[in-house]
């Protein structure tokens, strides 16, 4: 499970929340990806500090994680 922080002013929460079938948004999903589903729920924690106090570890996304990655699905 992952908790992400989204700007409160983000206007499209309805696009984020809910179930997302990978086969519906990847152009050419692999056989393994075709059956995968991601579910996104609203989190009631109001601050990052409260999240950390409840045992979650904060890990910042690093640019290097995306070296050689392309949003284009082969």
PDB file with one MODEL, atoms N, CA, C and O in Angstrom:
MODEL        1
ATOM      1  N   UNK A   1       0.844  -1.165   0.000  1.00  0.00           N
ATOM      2  CA  UNK A   1       0.000   0.000   0.000  1.00  0.00           C
ATOM      3  C   UNK A   1       0.893   1.231   0.000  1.00  0.00           C
ATOM      4  O   UNK A   1       1.964   1.236   0.606  1.00  0.00           O
ATOM      5  N   UNK A   2       0.446   2.260  -0.677  1.00  0.00           N
ATOM      6  CA  UNK A   2       1.205   3.499  -0.821  1.00  0.00           C
ATOM      7  C   UNK A   2       0.274   4.671  -0.523  1.00  0.00           C
ATOM      8  O   UNK A   2      -0.891   4.658  -0.920  1.00  0.00           O
ATOM      9  N   UNK A   3       0.777   5.665   0.164  1.00  0.00           N
ATOM     10  CA  UNK A   3       0.044   6.917   0.375  1.00  0.00           C
ATOM     11  C   UNK A   3       0.785   7.985  -0.408  1.00  0.00           C
ATOM     12  O   UNK A   3       1.991   8.162  -0.233  1.00  0.00           O
ATOM     13  N   UNK A   4       0.070   8.701  -1.273  1.00  0.00           N
ATOM     14  CA  UNK A   4       0.686   9.811  -2.006  1.00  0.00           C
ATOM     15  C   UNK A   4       0.027  11.109  -1.571  1.00  0.00           C
ATOM     16  O   UNK A   4      -1.135  11.130  -1.166  1.00  0.00           O
ATOM     17  N   UNK A   5       0.775  12.168  -1.660  1.00  0.00           N
ATOM     18  CA  UNK A   5       0.257  13.485  -1.312  1.00  0.00           C
ATOM     19  C   UNK A   5      -0.084  14.229  -2.592  1.00  0.00           C
ATOM     20  O   UNK A   5       0.742  14.335  -3.499  1.00  0.00           O
ATOM     21  N   UNK A   6      -1.303  14.741  -2.658  1.00  0.00           N
ATOM     22  CA  UNK A   6      -1.778  15.472  -3.828  1.00  0.00           C
ATOM     23  C   UNK A   6      -2.183  16.867  -3.372  1.00  0.00           C
ATOM     24  O   UNK A   6      -2.830  17.024  -2.337  1.00  0.00           O
ATOM     25  N   UNK A   7      -1.806  17.870  -4.138  1.00  0.00           N
ATOM     26  CA  UNK A   7      -2.152  19.249  -3.831  1.00  0.00           C
ATOM     27  C   UNK A   7      -3.661  19.375  -3.617  1.00  0.00           C
ATOM     28  O   UNK A   7      -4.453  18.857  -4.405  1.00  0.00           O
ATOM     29  N   UNK A   8      -4.043  20.058  -2.560  1.00  0.00           N
ATOM     30  CA  UNK A   8      -5.473  20.228  -2.246  1.00  0.00           C
ATOM     31  C   UNK A   8      -6.231  20.946  -3.363  1.00  0.00           C
ATOM     32  O   UNK A   8      -7.445  20.788  -3.489  1.00  0.00           O
ATOM     33  N   UNK A   9      -5.527  21.727  -4.165  1.00  0.00           N
ATOM     34  CA  UNK A   9      -6.165  22.474  -5.248  1.00  0.00           C
ATOM     35  C   UNK A   9      -6.329  21.644  -6.518  1.00  0.00           C
ATOM     36  O   UNK A   9      -6.885  22.134  -7.502  1.00  0.00           O
ATOM     37  N   UNK A  10      -5.852  20.386  -6.515  1.00  0.00           N
ATOM     38  CA  UNK A  10      -5.964  19.549  -7.714  1.00  0.00           C
ATOM     39  C   UNK A  10      -7.441  19.376  -8.063  1.00  0.00           C
ATOM     40  O   UNK A  10      -8.217  18.906  -7.231  1.00  0.00           O
ATOM     41  N   UNK A  11      -7.842  19.748  -9.284  1.00  0.00           N
ATOM     42  CA  UNK A  11      -9.269  19.781  -9.627  1.00  0.00           C
ATOM     43  C   UNK A  11      -9.881  18.446 -10.071  1.00  0.00           C
ATOM     44  O   UNK A  11     -11.096  18.379 -10.259  1.00  0.00           O
ATOM     45  N   UNK A  12      -9.096  17.393 -10.243  1.00  0.00           N
ATOM     46  CA  UNK A  12      -9.639  16.167 -10.845  1.00  0.00           C
ATOM     47  C   UNK A  12      -9.511  14.938  -9.954  1.00  0.00           C
ATOM     48  O   UNK A  12      -9.106  13.876 -10.428  1.00  0.00           O
ATOM     49  N   UNK A  13      -9.848  15.062  -8.673  1.00  0.00           N
ATOM     50  CA  UNK A  13      -9.768  13.905  -7.782  1.00  0.00           C
ATOM     51  C   UNK A  13     -10.618  12.748  -8.298  1.00  0.00           C
ATOM     52  O   UNK A  13     -10.277  11.584  -8.091  1.00  0.00           O
ATOM     53  N   UNK A  14     -11.717  13.067  -8.965  1.00  0.00           N
ATOM     54  CA  UNK A  14     -12.599  12.019  -9.486  1.00  0.00           C
ATOM     55  C   UNK A  14     -11.880  11.135 -10.505  1.00  0.00           C
ATOM     56  O   UNK A  14     -12.261   9.978 -10.682  1.00  0.00           O
ATOM     57  N   UNK A  15     -10.872  11.640 -11.165  1.00  0.00           N
ATOM     58  CA  UNK A  15     -10.099  10.845 -12.133  1.00  0.00           C
ATOM     59  C   UNK A  15      -9.108   9.919 -11.436  1.00  0.00           C
ATOM     60  O   UNK A  15      -8.744   8.879 -11.983  1.00  0.00           O
ATOM     61  N   UNK A  16      -8.673  10.286 -10.241  1.00  0.00           N
ATOM     62  CA  UNK A  16      -7.695   9.495  -9.511  1.00  0.00           C
ATOM     63  C   UNK A  16      -8.346   8.378  -8.701  1.00  0.00           C
ATOM     64  O   UNK A  16      -7.872   7.242  -8.700  1.00  0.00           O
ATOM     65  N   UNK A  17      -9.428   8.710  -8.017  1.00  0.00           N
ATOM     66  CA  UNK A  17     -10.042   7.763  -7.100  1.00  0.00           C
ATOM     67  C   UNK A  17     -10.757   6.641  -7.832  1.00  0.00           C
ATOM     68  O   UNK A  17     -11.306   6.836  -8.917  1.00  0.00           O
ATOM     69  N   UNK A  18     -10.743   5.457  -7.216  1.00  0.00           N
ATOM     70  CA  UNK A  18     -11.458   4.315  -7.776  1.00  0.00           C
ATOM     71  C   UNK A  18     -10.529   3.233  -8.278  1.00  0.00           C
ATOM     72  O   UNK A  18      -9.341   3.210  -7.959  1.00  0.00           O
ATOM     73  N   UNK A  19     -11.098   2.326  -9.077  1.00  0.00           N
ATOM     74  CA  UNK A  19     -10.353   1.186  -9.603  1.00  0.00           C
ATOM     75  C   UNK A  19      -9.895   1.457 -11.031  1.00  0.00           C
ATOM     76  O   UNK A  19     -10.656   1.968 -11.853  1.00  0.00           O
ATOM     77  N   UNK A  20      -8.641   1.108 -11.318  1.00  0.00           N
ATOM     78  CA  UNK A  20      -8.067   1.343 -12.634  1.00  0.00           C
ATOM     79  C   UNK A  20      -7.507   0.036 -13.176  1.00  0.00           C
ATOM     80  O   UNK A  20      -6.519  -0.478 -12.653  1.00  0.00           O
ATOM     81  N   UNK A  21      -8.117  -0.498 -14.204  1.00  0.00           N
ATOM     82  CA  UNK A  21      -7.650  -1.738 -14.834  1.00  0.00           C
ATOM     83  C   UNK A  21      -6.538  -1.380 -15.810  1.00  0.00           C
ATOM     84  O   UNK A  21      -6.725  -0.574 -16.721  1.00  0.00           O
ATOM     85  N   UNK A  22      -5.380  -1.992 -15.604  1.00  0.00           N
ATOM     86  CA  UNK A  22      -4.214  -1.666 -16.415  1.00  0.00           C
ATOM     87  C   UNK A  22      -4.482  -1.924 -17.890  1.00  0.00           C
ATOM     88  O   UNK A  22      -3.964  -1.202 -18.742  1.00  0.00           O
ATOM     89  N   UNK A  23      -5.271  -2.927 -18.204  1.00  0.00           N
ATOM     90  CA  UNK A  23      -5.548  -3.259 -19.607  1.00  0.00           C
ATOM     91  C   UNK A  23      -6.336  -2.154 -20.305  1.00  0.00           C
ATOM     92  O   UNK A  23      -6.388  -2.118 -21.534  1.00  0.00           O
ATOM     93  N   UNK A  24      -6.950  -1.253 -19.538  1.00  0.00           N
ATOM     94  CA  UNK A  24      -7.743  -0.175 -20.123  1.00  0.00           C
ATOM     95  C   UNK A  24      -6.939   1.093 -20.386  1.00  0.00           C
ATOM     96  O   UNK A  24      -7.371   1.939 -21.168  1.00  0.00           O
ATOM     97  N   UNK A  25      -5.764   1.244 -19.742  1.00  0.00           N
ATOM     98  CA  UNK A  25      -5.004   2.470 -19.998  1.00  0.00           C
ATOM     99  C   UNK A  25      -3.609   2.222 -20.579  1.00  0.00           C
ATOM    100  O   UNK A  25      -2.984   3.155 -21.083  1.00  0.00           O
ATOM    101  N   UNK A  26      -3.111   0.982 -20.520  1.00  0.00           N
ATOM    102  CA  UNK A  26      -1.844   0.680 -21.193  1.00  0.00           C
ATOM    103  C   UNK A  26      -2.140   0.343 -22.646  1.00  0.00           C
ATOM    104  O   UNK A  26      -3.111  -0.355 -22.940  1.00  0.00           O
ATOM    105  N   UNK A  27      -1.316   0.832 -23.545  1.00  0.00           N
ATOM    106  CA  UNK A  27      -1.557   0.586 -24.975  1.00  0.00           C
ATOM    107  C   UNK A  27      -1.352  -0.870 -25.357  1.00  0.00           C
ATOM    108  O   UNK A  27      -2.159  -1.448 -26.085  1.00  0.00           O
ATOM    109  N   UNK A  28      -0.276  -1.458 -24.869  1.00  0.00           N
ATOM    110  CA  UNK A  28       0.024  -2.856 -25.196  1.00  0.00           C
ATOM    111  C   UNK A  28       0.463  -3.572 -23.914  1.00  0.00           C
ATOM    112  O   UNK A  28       1.649  -3.842 -23.728  1.00  0.00           O
ATOM    113  N   UNK A  29      -0.487  -3.875 -23.039  1.00  0.00           N
ATOM    114  CA  UNK A  29      -0.096  -4.513 -21.783  1.00  0.00           C
ATOM    115  C   UNK A  29       0.439  -5.921 -22.006  1.00  0.00           C
ATOM    116  O   UNK A  29      -0.024  -6.646 -22.886  1.00  0.00           O
ATOM    117  N   UNK A  30       1.417  -6.291 -21.199  1.00  0.00           N
ATOM    118  CA  UNK A  30       1.945  -7.658 -21.250  1.00  0.00           C
ATOM    119  C   UNK A  30       0.876  -8.579 -20.659  1.00  0.00           C
ATOM    120  O   UNK A  30      -0.049  -8.106 -19.999  1.00  0.00           O
ATOM    121  N   UNK A  31       0.994  -9.877 -20.887  1.00  0.00           N
ATOM    122  CA  UNK A  31       0.023 -10.804 -20.300  1.00  0.00           C
ATOM    123  C   UNK A  31      -0.080 -10.651 -18.778  1.00  0.00           C
ATOM    124  O   UNK A  31      -1.164 -10.776 -18.208  1.00  0.00           O
ATOM    125  N   UNK A  32       1.040 -10.382 -18.135  1.00  0.00           N
ATOM    126  CA  UNK A  32       1.037 -10.182 -16.682  1.00  0.00           C
ATOM    127  C   UNK A  32       0.283  -8.906 -16.299  1.00  0.00           C
ATOM    128  O   UNK A  32      -0.434  -8.883 -15.299  1.00  0.00           O
ATOM    129  N   UNK A  33       0.444  -7.851 -17.092  1.00  0.00           N
ATOM    130  CA  UNK A  33      -0.186  -6.565 -16.784  1.00  0.00           C
ATOM    131  C   UNK A  33      -1.682  -6.550 -17.092  1.00  0.00           C
ATOM    132  O   UNK A  33      -2.428  -5.792 -16.473  1.00  0.00           O
ATOM    133  N   UNK A  34      -2.126  -7.366 -18.030  1.00  0.00           N
ATOM    134  CA  UNK A  34      -3.527  -7.343 -18.454  1.00  0.00           C
ATOM    135  C   UNK A  34      -4.509  -7.561 -17.309  1.00  0.00           C
ATOM    136  O   UNK A  34      -5.596  -6.983 -17.313  1.00  0.00           O
ATOM    137  N   UNK A  35      -4.148  -8.377 -16.341  1.00  0.00           N
ATOM    138  CA  UNK A  35      -5.078  -8.679 -15.251  1.00  0.00           C
ATOM    139  C   UNK A  35      -4.878  -7.789 -14.022  1.00  0.00           C
ATOM    140  O   UNK A  35      -5.624  -7.906 -13.051  1.00  0.00           O
ATOM    141  N   UNK A  36      -3.899  -6.920 -14.054  1.00  0.00           N
ATOM    142  CA  UNK A  36      -3.612  -6.070 -12.893  1.00  0.00           C
ATOM    143  C   UNK A  36      -4.612  -4.935 -12.756  1.00  0.00           C
ATOM    144  O   UNK A  36      -5.144  -4.410 -13.734  1.00  0.00           O
ATOM    145  N   UNK A  37      -4.844  -4.580 -11.495  1.00  0.00           N
ATOM    146  CA  UNK A  37      -5.779  -3.508 -11.163  1.00  0.00           C
ATOM    147  C   UNK A  37      -5.153  -2.671 -10.056  1.00  0.00           C
ATOM    148  O   UNK A  37      -4.535  -3.212  -9.139  1.00  0.00           O
ATOM    149  N   UNK A  38      -5.309  -1.365 -10.139  1.00  0.00           N
ATOM    150  CA  UNK A  38      -4.871  -0.461  -9.085  1.00  0.00           C
ATOM    151  C   UNK A  38      -6.114   0.176  -8.486  1.00  0.00           C
ATOM    152  O   UNK A  38      -7.010   0.599  -9.216  1.00  0.00           O
ATOM    153  N   UNK A  39      -6.170   0.245  -7.172  1.00  0.00           N
ATOM    154  CA  UNK A  39      -7.299   0.877  -6.498  1.00  0.00           C
ATOM    155  C   UNK A  39      -6.777   2.057  -5.691  1.00  0.00           C
ATOM    156  O   UNK A  39      -5.821   1.930  -4.926  1.00  0.00           O
ATOM    157  N   UNK A  40      -7.422   3.210  -5.874  1.00  0.00           N
ATOM    158  CA  UNK A  40      -7.001   4.428  -5.182  1.00  0.00           C
ATOM    159  C   UNK A  40      -8.154   4.917  -4.310  1.00  0.00           C
ATOM    160  O   UNK A  40      -9.267   5.140  -4.788  1.00  0.00           O
ATOM    161  N   UNK A  41      -7.861   5.077  -3.021  1.00  0.00           N
ATOM    162  CA  UNK A  41      -8.856   5.494  -2.051  1.00  0.00           C
ATOM    163  C   UNK A  41      -8.474   6.839  -1.446  1.00  0.00           C
ATOM    164  O   UNK A  41      -7.295   7.194  -1.408  1.00  0.00           O
ATOM    165  N   UNK A  42      -9.452   7.575  -0.980  1.00  0.00           N
ATOM    166  CA  UNK A  42      -9.214   8.842  -0.306  1.00  0.00           C
ATOM    167  C   UNK A  42      -8.619   8.558   1.069  1.00  0.00           C
ATOM    168  O   UNK A  42      -9.093   7.665   1.772  1.00  0.00           O
ATOM    169  N   UNK A  43      -7.605   9.292   1.458  1.00  0.00           N
ATOM    170  CA  UNK A  43      -6.953   9.133   2.759  1.00  0.00           C
ATOM    171  C   UNK A  43      -7.414  10.255   3.690  1.00  0.00           C
ATOM    172  O   UNK A  43      -7.451  11.419   3.291  1.00  0.00           O
ATOM    173  N   UNK A  44      -7.761   9.909   4.914  1.00  0.00           N
ATOM    174  CA  UNK A  44      -8.267  10.923   5.844  1.00  0.00           C
ATOM    175  C   UNK A  44      -7.183  11.567   6.704  1.00  0.00           C
ATOM    176  O   UNK A  44      -7.488  12.434   7.523  1.00  0.00           O
ATOM    177  N   UNK A  45      -5.924  11.161   6.535  1.00  0.00           N
ATOM    178  CA  UNK A  45      -4.839  11.844   7.258  1.00  0.00           C
ATOM    179  C   UNK A  45      -4.724  13.263   6.710  1.00  0.00           C
ATOM    180  O   UNK A  45      -4.733  13.473   5.498  1.00  0.00           O
ATOM    181  N   UNK A  46      -4.616  14.230   7.613  1.00  0.00           N
ATOM    182  CA  UNK A  46      -4.604  15.628   7.189  1.00  0.00           C
ATOM    183  C   UNK A  46      -3.218  16.211   6.966  1.00  0.00           C
ATOM    184  O   UNK A  46      -3.072  17.228   6.288  1.00  0.00           O
ATOM    185  N   UNK A  47      -2.200  15.573   7.534  1.00  0.00           N
ATOM    186  CA  UNK A  47      -0.836  16.083   7.353  1.00  0.00           C
ATOM    187  C   UNK A  47       0.128  14.915   7.165  1.00  0.00           C
ATOM    188  O   UNK A  47      -0.154  13.782   7.555  1.00  0.00           O
ATOM    189  N   UNK A  48       1.267  15.222   6.560  1.00  0.00           N
ATOM    190  CA  UNK A  48       2.302  14.218   6.408  1.00  0.00           C
ATOM    191  C   UNK A  48       2.824  13.746   7.747  1.00  0.00           C
ATOM    192  O   UNK A  48       3.213  12.586   7.887  1.00  0.00           O
ATOM    193  N   UNK A  49       2.836  14.620   8.725  1.00  0.00           N
ATOM    194  CA  UNK A  49       3.321  14.245  10.067  1.00  0.00           C
ATOM    195  C   UNK A  49       2.419  13.189  10.698  1.00  0.00           C
ATOM    196  O   UNK A  49       2.912  12.254  11.329  1.00  0.00           O
ATOM    197  N   UNK A  50       1.112  13.325  10.537  1.00  0.00           N
ATOM    198  CA  UNK A  50       0.181  12.331  11.084  1.00  0.00           C
ATOM    199  C   UNK A  50       0.398  10.980  10.403  1.00  0.00           C
ATOM    200  O   UNK A  50       0.321   9.934  11.047  1.00  0.00           O
ATOM    201  N   UNK A  51       0.665  11.011   9.121  1.00  0.00           N
ATOM    202  CA  UNK A  51       0.942   9.774   8.381  1.00  0.00           C
ATOM    203  C   UNK A  51       2.177   9.093   8.990  1.00  0.00           C
ATOM    204  O   UNK A  51       2.160   7.891   9.255  1.00  0.00           O
ATOM    205  N   UNK A  52       3.229   9.859   9.205  1.00  0.00           N
ATOM    206  CA  UNK A  52       4.464   9.313   9.772  1.00  0.00           C
ATOM    207  C   UNK A  52       4.244   8.792  11.200  1.00  0.00           C
ATOM    208  O   UNK A  52       4.792   7.751  11.564  1.00  0.00           O
ATOM    209  N   UNK A  53       3.453   9.499  12.007  1.00  0.00           N
ATOM    210  CA  UNK A  53       3.190   9.068  13.379  1.00  0.00           C
ATOM    211  C   UNK A  53       2.419   7.751  13.412  1.00  0.00           C
ATOM    212  O   UNK A  53       2.440   7.045  14.420  1.00  0.00           O
ATOM    213  N   UNK A  54       1.743   7.418  12.322  1.00  0.00           N
ATOM    214  CA  UNK A  54       1.001   6.161  12.242  1.00  0.00           C
ATOM    215  C   UNK A  54       1.819   5.048  11.601  1.00  0.00           C
ATOM    216  O   UNK A  54       1.276   4.025  11.186  1.00  0.00           O
ATOM    217  N   UNK A  55       3.134   5.259  11.525  1.00  0.00           N
ATOM    218  CA  UNK A  55       4.029   4.192  11.112  1.00  0.00           C
ATOM    219  C   UNK A  55       4.429   4.167   9.652  1.00  0.00           C
ATOM    220  O   UNK A  55       5.133   3.252   9.225  1.00  0.00           O
ATOM    221  N   UNK A  56       3.999   5.149   8.876  1.00  0.00           N
ATOM    222  CA  UNK A  56       4.362   5.196   7.459  1.00  0.00           C
ATOM    223  C   UNK A  56       5.716   5.866   7.300  1.00  0.00           C
ATOM    224  O   UNK A  56       6.028   6.821   8.012  1.00  0.00           O
ATOM    225  N   UNK A  57       6.513   5.374   6.377  1.00  0.00           N
ATOM    226  CA  UNK A  57       7.832   5.934   6.108  1.00  0.00           C
ATOM    227  C   UNK A  57       7.759   6.799   4.845  1.00  0.00           C
ATOM    228  O   UNK A  57       7.236   6.364   3.819  1.00  0.00           O
ATOM    229  N   UNK A  58       8.279   8.008   4.925  1.00  0.00           N
ATOM    230  CA  UNK A  58       8.281   8.910   3.781  1.00  0.00           C
ATOM    231  C   UNK A  58       9.481   8.610   2.889  1.00  0.00           C
ATOM    232  O   UNK A  58      10.623   8.612   3.350  1.00  0.00           O
ATOM    233  N   UNK A  59       9.213   8.351   1.606  1.00  0.00           N
ATOM    234  CA  UNK A  59      10.271   8.136   0.623  1.00  0.00           C
ATOM    235  C   UNK A  59       9.995   9.071  -0.543  1.00  0.00           C
ATOM    236  O   UNK A  59       8.943   8.991  -1.177  1.00  0.00           O
ATOM    237  N   UNK A  60      10.932   9.945  -0.820  1.00  0.00           N
ATOM    238  CA  UNK A  60      10.764  10.903  -1.909  1.00  0.00           C
ATOM    239  C   UNK A  60      11.104  10.251  -3.237  1.00  0.00           C
ATOM    240  O   UNK A  60      12.056   9.475  -3.323  1.00  0.00           O
ATOM    241  N   UNK A  61      10.345  10.556  -4.261  1.00  0.00           N
ATOM    242  CA  UNK A  61      10.592  10.030  -5.608  1.00  0.00           C
ATOM    243  C   UNK A  61      11.884  10.643  -6.127  1.00  0.00           C
ATOM    244  O   UNK A  61      12.112  11.845  -5.986  1.00  0.00           O
ATOM    245  N   UNK A  62      12.726   9.815  -6.726  1.00  0.00           N
ATOM    246  CA  UNK A  62      13.997  10.292  -7.266  1.00  0.00           C
ATOM    247  C   UNK A  62      13.972  10.225  -8.792  1.00  0.00           C
ATOM    248  O   UNK A  62      13.453   9.268  -9.368  1.00  0.00           O
ATOM    249  N   UNK A  63      14.528  11.234  -9.438  1.00  0.00           N
ATOM    250  CA  UNK A  63      14.578  11.274 -10.900  1.00  0.00           C
ATOM    251  C   UNK A  63      15.249  10.036 -11.480  1.00  0.00           C
ATOM    252  O   UNK A  63      14.852   9.554 -12.542  1.00  0.00           O
ATOM    253  N   UNK A  64      16.253   9.522 -10.797  1.00  0.00           N
ATOM    254  CA  UNK A  64      17.008   8.362 -11.303  1.00  0.00           C
ATOM    255  C   UNK A  64      16.127   7.122 -11.482  1.00  0.00           C
ATOM    256  O   UNK A  64      16.451   6.253 -12.293  1.00  0.00           O
ATOM    257  N   UNK A  65      15.030   7.027 -10.747  1.00  0.00           N
ATOM    258  CA  UNK A  65      14.131   5.879 -10.886  1.00  0.00           C
ATOM    259  C   UNK A  65      13.564   5.794 -12.298  1.00  0.00           C
ATOM    260  O   UNK A  65      13.154   4.721 -12.740  1.00  0.00           O
ATOM    261  N   UNK A  66      13.540   6.908 -12.998  1.00  0.00           N
ATOM    262  CA  UNK A  66      12.911   6.955 -14.310  1.00  0.00           C
ATOM    263  C   UNK A  66      13.912   7.016 -15.464  1.00  0.00           C
ATOM    264  O   UNK A  66      13.520   7.192 -16.618  1.00  0.00           O
ATOM    265  N   UNK A  67      15.199   6.870 -15.156  1.00  0.00           N
ATOM    266  CA  UNK A  67      16.219   6.840 -16.207  1.00  0.00           C
ATOM    267  C   UNK A  67      15.934   5.681 -17.156  1.00  0.00           C
ATOM    268  O   UNK A  67      15.800   4.536 -16.724  1.00  0.00           O
ATOM    269  N   UNK A  68      15.845   5.976 -18.429  1.00  0.00           N
ATOM    270  CA  UNK A  68      15.591   4.936 -19.426  1.00  0.00           C
ATOM    271  C   UNK A  68      14.138   4.517 -19.517  1.00  0.00           C
ATOM    272  O   UNK A  68      13.811   3.628 -20.304  1.00  0.00           O
ATOM    273  N   UNK A  69      13.259   5.122 -18.744  1.00  0.00           N
ATOM    274  CA  UNK A  69      11.849   4.782 -18.787  1.00  0.00           C
ATOM    275  C   UNK A  69      11.130   5.715 -19.751  1.00  0.00           C
ATOM    276  O   UNK A  69      11.468   6.894 -19.855  1.00  0.00           O
ATOM    277  N   UNK A  70      10.151   5.188 -20.444  1.00  0.00           N
ATOM    278  CA  UNK A  70       9.352   5.995 -21.352  1.00  0.00           C
ATOM    279  C   UNK A  70       7.882   5.723 -21.102  1.00  0.00           C
ATOM    280  O   UNK A  70       7.501   4.577 -20.863  1.00  0.00           O
ATOM    281  N   UNK A  71       7.048   6.750 -21.152  1.00  0.00           N
ATOM    282  CA  UNK A  71       5.619   6.533 -20.958  1.00  0.00           C
ATOM    283  C   UNK A  71       4.977   5.783 -22.128  1.00  0.00           C
ATOM    284  O   UNK A  71       3.837   5.329 -22.033  1.00  0.00           O
ATOM    285  N   UNK A  72       5.710   5.661 -23.217  1.00  0.00           N
ATOM    286  CA  UNK A  72       5.194   4.938 -24.382  1.00  0.00           C
ATOM    287  C   UNK A  72       5.321   3.451 -24.121  1.00  0.00           C
ATOM    288  O   UNK A  72       6.409   2.942 -23.850  1.00  0.00           O
ATOM    289  N   UNK A  73       4.223   2.779 -24.205  1.00  0.00           N
ATOM    290  CA  UNK A  73       4.156   1.349 -23.902  1.00  0.00           C
ATOM    291  C   UNK A  73       4.511   0.563 -25.140  1.00  0.00           C
ATOM    292  O   UNK A  73       3.649   0.332 -25.988  1.00  0.00           O
ATOM    293  N   UNK A  74       5.751   0.149 -25.266  1.00  0.00           N
ATOM    294  CA  UNK A  74       6.305  -0.598 -26.423  1.00  0.00           C
ATOM    295  C   UNK A  74       5.324  -0.782 -27.512  1.00  0.00           C
ATOM    296  O   UNK A  74       5.644  -1.385 -28.536  1.00  0.00           O
TER     297      UNK A  74
ENDMDL
END
